[in-house]
Structure formats: structure tokens, C-alpha cells
Coordinates of C-alpha atoms in Angstrom, one line a residue:
M995 CA -59.4 -3.7 2.4
T996 CA -57.6 -6.3 0.3
R997 CA -55.9 -3.6 -1.8
L998 CA -54.9 -1.7 1.3
A999 CA -53.4 -4.8 2.9
A1000 CA -51.5 -5.4 -0.3
L1001 CA -50.2 -1.8 -0.5
L1002 CA -49.1 -2.0 3.2
A1003 CA -47.3 -5.3 2.5
L1004 CA -45.5 -3.8 -0.5
W1005 CA -44.5 -0.7 1.5
A1006 CA -43.1 -2.9 4.3
I1007 CA -41.1 -4.9 1.7
A1008 CA -39.7 -1.7 0.1
L1009 CA -38.6 -0.4 3.5
A1010 CA -36.9 -3.7 4.3
A1011 CA -35.1 -3.7 1.0
A1012 CA -34.0 0.0 1.2
P1013 CA -30.4 0.6 2.3
A1014 CA -30.0 1.4 5.9
R1015 CA -28.8 4.9 6.8
A1016 CA -25.6 4.6 8.7
E1017 CA -22.3 6.2 9.5
Q1018 CA -20.2 8.1 6.9
L1019 CA -16.6 9.0 6.8
I1020 CA -15.1 12.5 6.2
V1021 CA -11.4 12.1 5.4
A1022 CA -8.7 14.7 4.7
L1023 CA -4.9 14.2 4.0
S1024 CA -2.1 16.5 5.2
A1025 CA -0.7 16.5 1.6
E1026 CA -1.9 15.2 -1.7
E1027 CA 1.5 15.2 -3.3
V1028 CA 5.0 14.2 -2.1
R1029 CA 8.0 15.6 -4.1
I1030 CA 11.3 13.7 -4.0
T1031 CA 14.3 15.9 -4.2
S1032 CA 18.1 15.3 -3.7
N1033 CA 17.8 15.7 0.1
F1034 CA 14.7 13.6 0.5
T1035 CA 15.0 11.3 3.5
G1036 CA 11.4 10.2 3.9
T1037 CA 8.3 11.8 5.2
S1038 CA 4.9 11.0 6.6
I1039 CA 1.3 11.5 5.5
T1040 CA -1.2 12.3 8.2
V1041 CA -4.8 11.1 7.6
F1042 CA -7.5 13.0 9.5
G1043 CA -11.0 11.8 9.7
A1044 CA -14.4 12.2 11.3
I1045 CA -17.3 9.8 11.7
E1046 CA -20.6 11.5 10.8
R1047 CA -23.9 10.0 11.9
D1048 CA -27.3 11.2 10.9
A1049 CA -30.3 11.4 13.1
A1050 CA -31.6 8.1 11.9
T1051 CA -28.5 6.1 12.9
V1052 CA -29.1 3.9 15.8
S1053 CA -26.8 4.4 18.7
R1054 CA -24.3 1.5 19.1
A1055 CA -22.8 0.2 22.3
E1056 CA -19.5 -0.9 20.9
F1057 CA -16.7 1.5 20.1
Y1058 CA -15.4 2.2 16.5
D1059 CA -12.3 0.8 14.9
V1060 CA -10.6 2.4 11.9
V1061 CA -8.1 0.9 9.5
V1062 CA -6.1 3.0 7.0
T1063 CA -4.3 1.4 4.1
V1064 CA -1.9 3.0 1.6
K1065 CA -1.3 1.0 -1.6
G1066 CA 1.4 2.0 -4.1
P1067 CA 1.5 1.5 -7.8
S1068 CA 1.5 -2.1 -9.1
E1069 CA 4.6 -3.9 -10.2
T1070 CA 5.7 -7.3 -11.6
V1071 CA 8.5 -8.9 -9.6
V1072 CA 10.5 -12.1 -10.1
T1073 CA 11.4 -13.9 -6.8
R1074 CA 14.2 -16.4 -6.9
R1075 CA 15.3 -19.2 -4.6
K1076 CA 19.0 -19.9 -4.3
A1077 CA 20.5 -23.4 -3.7
R1078 CA 24.0 -24.5 -3.1
Y1079 CA 25.8 -26.5 -5.9
V1080 CA 29.4 -27.6 -5.5
G1081 CA 30.0 -24.8 -3.0
L1082 CA 28.3 -22.1 -5.1
W1083 CA 25.0 -20.4 -4.5
L1084 CA 22.9 -20.4 -7.7
N1085 CA 19.3 -19.7 -8.6
S1086 CA 17.3 -22.9 -8.5
A1087 CA 13.7 -21.8 -8.8
S1088 CA 11.7 -18.7 -9.3
R1089 CA 8.1 -17.3 -9.2
T1090 CA 6.8 -14.2 -11.0
F1091 CA 4.2 -12.1 -9.1
V1092 CA 2.0 -9.9 -11.3
N1093 CA 0.4 -6.6 -10.4
I1094 CA 1.2 -6.5 -6.7
P1095 CA 1.6 -3.3 -4.7
S1096 CA 5.1 -1.9 -4.7
F1097 CA 4.3 -0.2 -1.4
Y1098 CA 1.8 -1.2 1.2
A1099 CA 1.1 0.2 4.7
V1100 CA -1.7 -0.5 7.1
N1101 CA -2.4 1.4 10.3
S1102 CA -5.2 0.3 12.6
S1103 CA -6.7 1.3 15.9
R1104 CA -6.2 -2.3 17.1
P1105 CA -4.6 -5.4 15.7
L1106 CA -6.5 -6.6 12.6
S1107 CA -7.4 -9.9 14.3
E1108 CA -9.4 -7.9 16.9
V1109 CA -10.9 -5.4 14.4
T1110 CA -12.7 -7.9 12.0
T1111 CA -12.8 -11.4 10.7
P1112 CA -10.2 -13.1 8.4
Q1113 CA -13.0 -13.4 5.8
I1114 CA -13.6 -9.6 5.6
Q1115 CA -9.8 -9.0 5.6
K1116 CA -9.4 -11.3 2.6
R1117 CA -12.5 -9.9 0.8
F1118 CA -11.2 -6.3 1.0
Q1119 CA -7.5 -7.3 1.0
I1120 CA -6.7 -5.6 4.3
G1121 CA -3.3 -6.5 5.6
A1122 CA -0.3 -7.9 3.8
E1123 CA -1.3 -11.5 4.6
A1124 CA -4.7 -10.9 2.9
L1125 CA -3.4 -9.3 -0.3
A1126 CA -3.9 -11.1 -3.5
F1127 CA -0.7 -12.4 -5.1
P1128 CA -1.4 -13.3 -8.8
V1129 CA 1.4 -15.2 -10.4
S1130 CA 2.5 -15.3 -14.0
A1131 CA 0.8 -17.7 -16.4
D1132 CA 4.1 -19.5 -16.8
D1133 CA 4.0 -20.7 -13.2
D1134 CA 2.2 -23.7 -11.9
A1135 CA -0.5 -21.7 -9.9
E1136 CA -2.8 -18.8 -10.5
T1137 CA -2.3 -17.2 -7.1
A1138 CA 0.2 -17.6 -4.2
G1139 CA -1.5 -18.4 -0.9
P1140 CA -0.3 -17.1 2.5
D1141 CA 1.8 -20.3 3.0
D1142 CA 3.7 -19.9 -0.3
E1143 CA 7.4 -19.6 0.5
F1144 CA 8.1 -17.2 -2.4
R1145 CA 5.3 -14.9 -1.2
Q1146 CA 6.6 -15.0 2.4
A1147 CA 10.1 -14.2 1.2
F1148 CA 8.9 -11.3 -0.9
I1149 CA 6.9 -9.8 2.0
R1150 CA 9.8 -10.2 4.3
L1151 CA 12.2 -8.4 2.0
K1152 CA 9.7 -5.6 1.4
Q1153 CA 9.4 -5.2 5.2
Q1154 CA 13.2 -5.0 5.6
D1155 CA 13.2 -2.2 3.0
G1156 CA 10.4 -0.4 4.8
L1157 CA 8.1 -0.7 1.8
Y1158 CA 5.6 -3.1 3.5
R1159 CA 4.7 -1.9 7.0
S1160 CA 2.0 -2.5 9.6
E1161 CA 1.2 -0.5 12.8
A1162 CA -1.4 -1.8 15.2
Y1163 CA -2.7 1.0 17.5
G1164 CA -1.4 3.4 14.9
V1165 CA -4.8 5.1 14.5
K1166 CA -5.6 7.4 17.4
F1167 CA -8.9 8.8 18.5
P1168 CA -8.5 12.4 19.9
G1169 CA -12.3 12.4 20.3
T1170 CA -15.1 9.7 20.3
E1171 CA -15.7 10.2 16.5
I1172 CA -12.5 11.9 15.4
F1173 CA -9.4 10.0 14.4
Q1174 CA -6.0 10.5 12.9
T1175 CA -2.9 8.5 11.9
A1176 CA 0.5 9.1 10.3
V1177 CA 1.7 6.8 7.6
Q1178 CA 5.5 6.7 7.2
I1179 CA 6.9 7.2 3.6
P1180 CA 10.5 5.9 3.4
A1181 CA 13.2 7.5 1.2
N1182 CA 13.2 4.6 -1.2
V1183 CA 9.5 4.8 -2.0
P1184 CA 8.6 4.2 -5.7
V1185 CA 7.0 7.1 -7.6
G1186 CA 3.4 7.0 -8.9
R1187 CA -0.1 7.3 -7.6
Y1188 CA -1.0 5.9 -4.2
L1189 CA -4.5 4.8 -3.1
V1190 CA -5.4 5.7 0.5
T1191 CA -8.4 3.7 1.8
V1192 CA -10.0 4.3 5.2
Y1193 CA -12.3 1.5 6.6
L1194 CA -14.7 2.0 9.5
F1195 CA -15.6 -1.0 11.7
R1196 CA -17.7 -1.6 14.7
D1197 CA -18.1 -5.0 16.4
G1198 CA -16.3 -6.6 13.5
A1199 CA -18.6 -5.3 10.8
M1200 CA -17.6 -2.8 8.1
L1201 CA -19.8 0.2 8.3
A1202 CA -18.2 2.6 5.7
S1203 CA -15.1 3.2 3.6
D1204 CA -13.5 6.2 1.8
Q1205 CA -10.8 6.4 -0.8
S1206 CA -8.3 9.2 -1.6
E1207 CA -5.2 9.5 -3.8
I1208 CA -1.8 11.0 -3.3
R1209 CA 1.0 11.3 -5.8
I1210 CA 4.7 10.8 -5.2
S1211 CA 7.0 12.2 -7.9
K1212 CA 10.6 13.2 -8.4
M1213 CA 11.6 16.8 -8.9
G1214 CA 14.6 18.6 -10.4
F1215 CA 17.7 16.7 -11.4
E1216 CA 16.2 13.5 -9.9
Q1217 CA 13.2 13.7 -12.3
F1218 CA 15.6 14.4 -15.2
T1219 CA 17.7 11.3 -14.6
F1220 CA 14.7 9.2 -13.9
D1221 CA 13.0 10.1 -17.2
L1222 CA 16.3 9.7 -19.0
A1223 CA 16.9 6.2 -17.6
H1224 CA 13.4 5.0 -18.4
N1225 CA 12.8 6.8 -21.7
Q1226 CA 16.3 7.2 -23.2
G1227 CA 18.2 4.2 -22.0
L1228 CA 21.0 4.3 -24.6
I1229 CA 21.8 8.0 -23.9
Y1230 CA 21.6 7.4 -20.2
G1231 CA 24.1 4.5 -20.5
L1232 CA 26.5 6.5 -22.6
I1233 CA 26.5 9.4 -20.1
C1234 CA 27.2 6.9 -17.3
V1235 CA 30.1 5.4 -19.2
I1236 CA 31.5 8.9 -20.0
L1237 CA 31.2 10.0 -16.4
A1238 CA 32.9 6.8 -15.2
V1239 CA 35.8 7.2 -17.6
F1240 CA 36.2 10.9 -16.7
T1241 CA 36.1 10.1 -13.0
G1242 CA 38.8 7.4 -13.4
W1243 CA 41.0 9.8 -15.4
L1244 CA 40.5 12.6 -12.9
A1245 CA 41.4 10.3 -10.0
G1246 CA 44.6 9.2 -11.9
V1247 CA 45.6 12.8 -12.4
I1248 CA 45.0 13.7 -8.8
F1249 CA 46.8 10.8 -7.2
R1250 CA 49.5 10.4 -9.9
K1251 CA 53.0 9.9 -8.4
D1252 CA 55.8 11.9 -10.1

């Protein structure tokens, strides 16, 4: 009897320690690659998803919330503050942000403050205000908090360029457990690999997540000039100078007065 009781106790502990079976996400993208050509004016990526529950999942009274984030390739950016000296606006201070997203979009079924807690947003970096902003080792801080004026200015400029965007109520539910959203991609989007992350919430708790990738690349003449500018800077500069001289000469010939 003692051994039987011990075995039952161990079995109960194992059940308690086992991961609970819960919801899973099935996600698909309308496109896995965006090609930028000369007439590219922007596009959108549609994210489709379904919430799959197994027979062991307990029915929940609250409704689901879904948050979709799209994060672009990392970049290092120098932000500068200008001050007025003797009637002139000059750079007075700067801060270098390291490995921050060049593009960031978040669509949610409700405002993030209603979906989950600030602690979970910060832990998973959901929303521009919750993103980590590491700074260069030369600066006087390791990270820039939400109240940092350089960080606020950077986010504001990115939003003006359409590269940081947020859309509450952007995730729609055509069915109880089926959702979709369209993430806008502007014409000035950087090239590279983009990480699409889908989070599933219910009653403020995260139940599941899923990640996918899309690639944005230049095609044709745009790709040629991009590669030339980044890999053969001297040749690219010489071509630009030659074109500028030729254009100036041609304009002089056309508009020359006899």
C-alpha cells in the first residue's frame, strides 16, 4: 500500500508538471516575397490564421485577441538634437541606437492596453513603446527607456515615414476562430528579411504564438543600382558624376541661345 501510494503521488506530480494542451495557431501569408520594381508604390501583406483547439482544451468564456507584428531587418541609427547658436541651427547632442528594427508594424484586434498587460508587452516587445532600444557603448546608457527624448524623436520620424505603424482593431475575425489582417508595406520600405509574429491572447494571457518570414528585395535596374552603390561605391560615384556632367552639357545644348 505504501508503494502504491508513492506511485500515485509521483503520477499526480508528473501530471501537474506536464505542459497543458491548449490552443495552436495555423498561419498563412498572402505572399512570402515582395519584389520592388521601378513602379513600386507600396503593397500589403495579408495574414490569415485559424485557432485550433484539441479535444482536451477547456472551453473558455472570454473571446480571443490576436496581435500581428512585422519586424524589419535591424539597423544602427544616429539620432541628433539640434540647438540654435548665434542664429544658426547646429547639432548639439546625439545618441546611437544599435540593432533596432528598420520597419515595425503591429496590428491588433483591440488596443494593446486592452489585450494584455504592460509586463507581457515589454517581455515580448509587442508595440513600439515596448521595443528594446540598445544604445552604443560610447553613450552614457545601455538602453533608452520610453521617456528618452532621442527614442521618442526616432519613433516619431519613423511614423512620419510610414515605417513604424500601429493599427488597433486591424485584426478582423470573420469567424469565431478565424482571423485575418492586412499589413501595409510603404514604397520606401528597406530590403531584407522580415519576421512576422502572431500572438494569441485570451483574458490578457498569451496562449500561443507563431512566426513566419517574408523577404523584400529589389528587382531589375533597381537591384543593379542598389548592389552597385553598396558593393562598388567608387564606380557608382563615377557613374553619377558622369551622368551629372552629361545632363548639364545636354541642358546647355538644348537651351543654348544663338
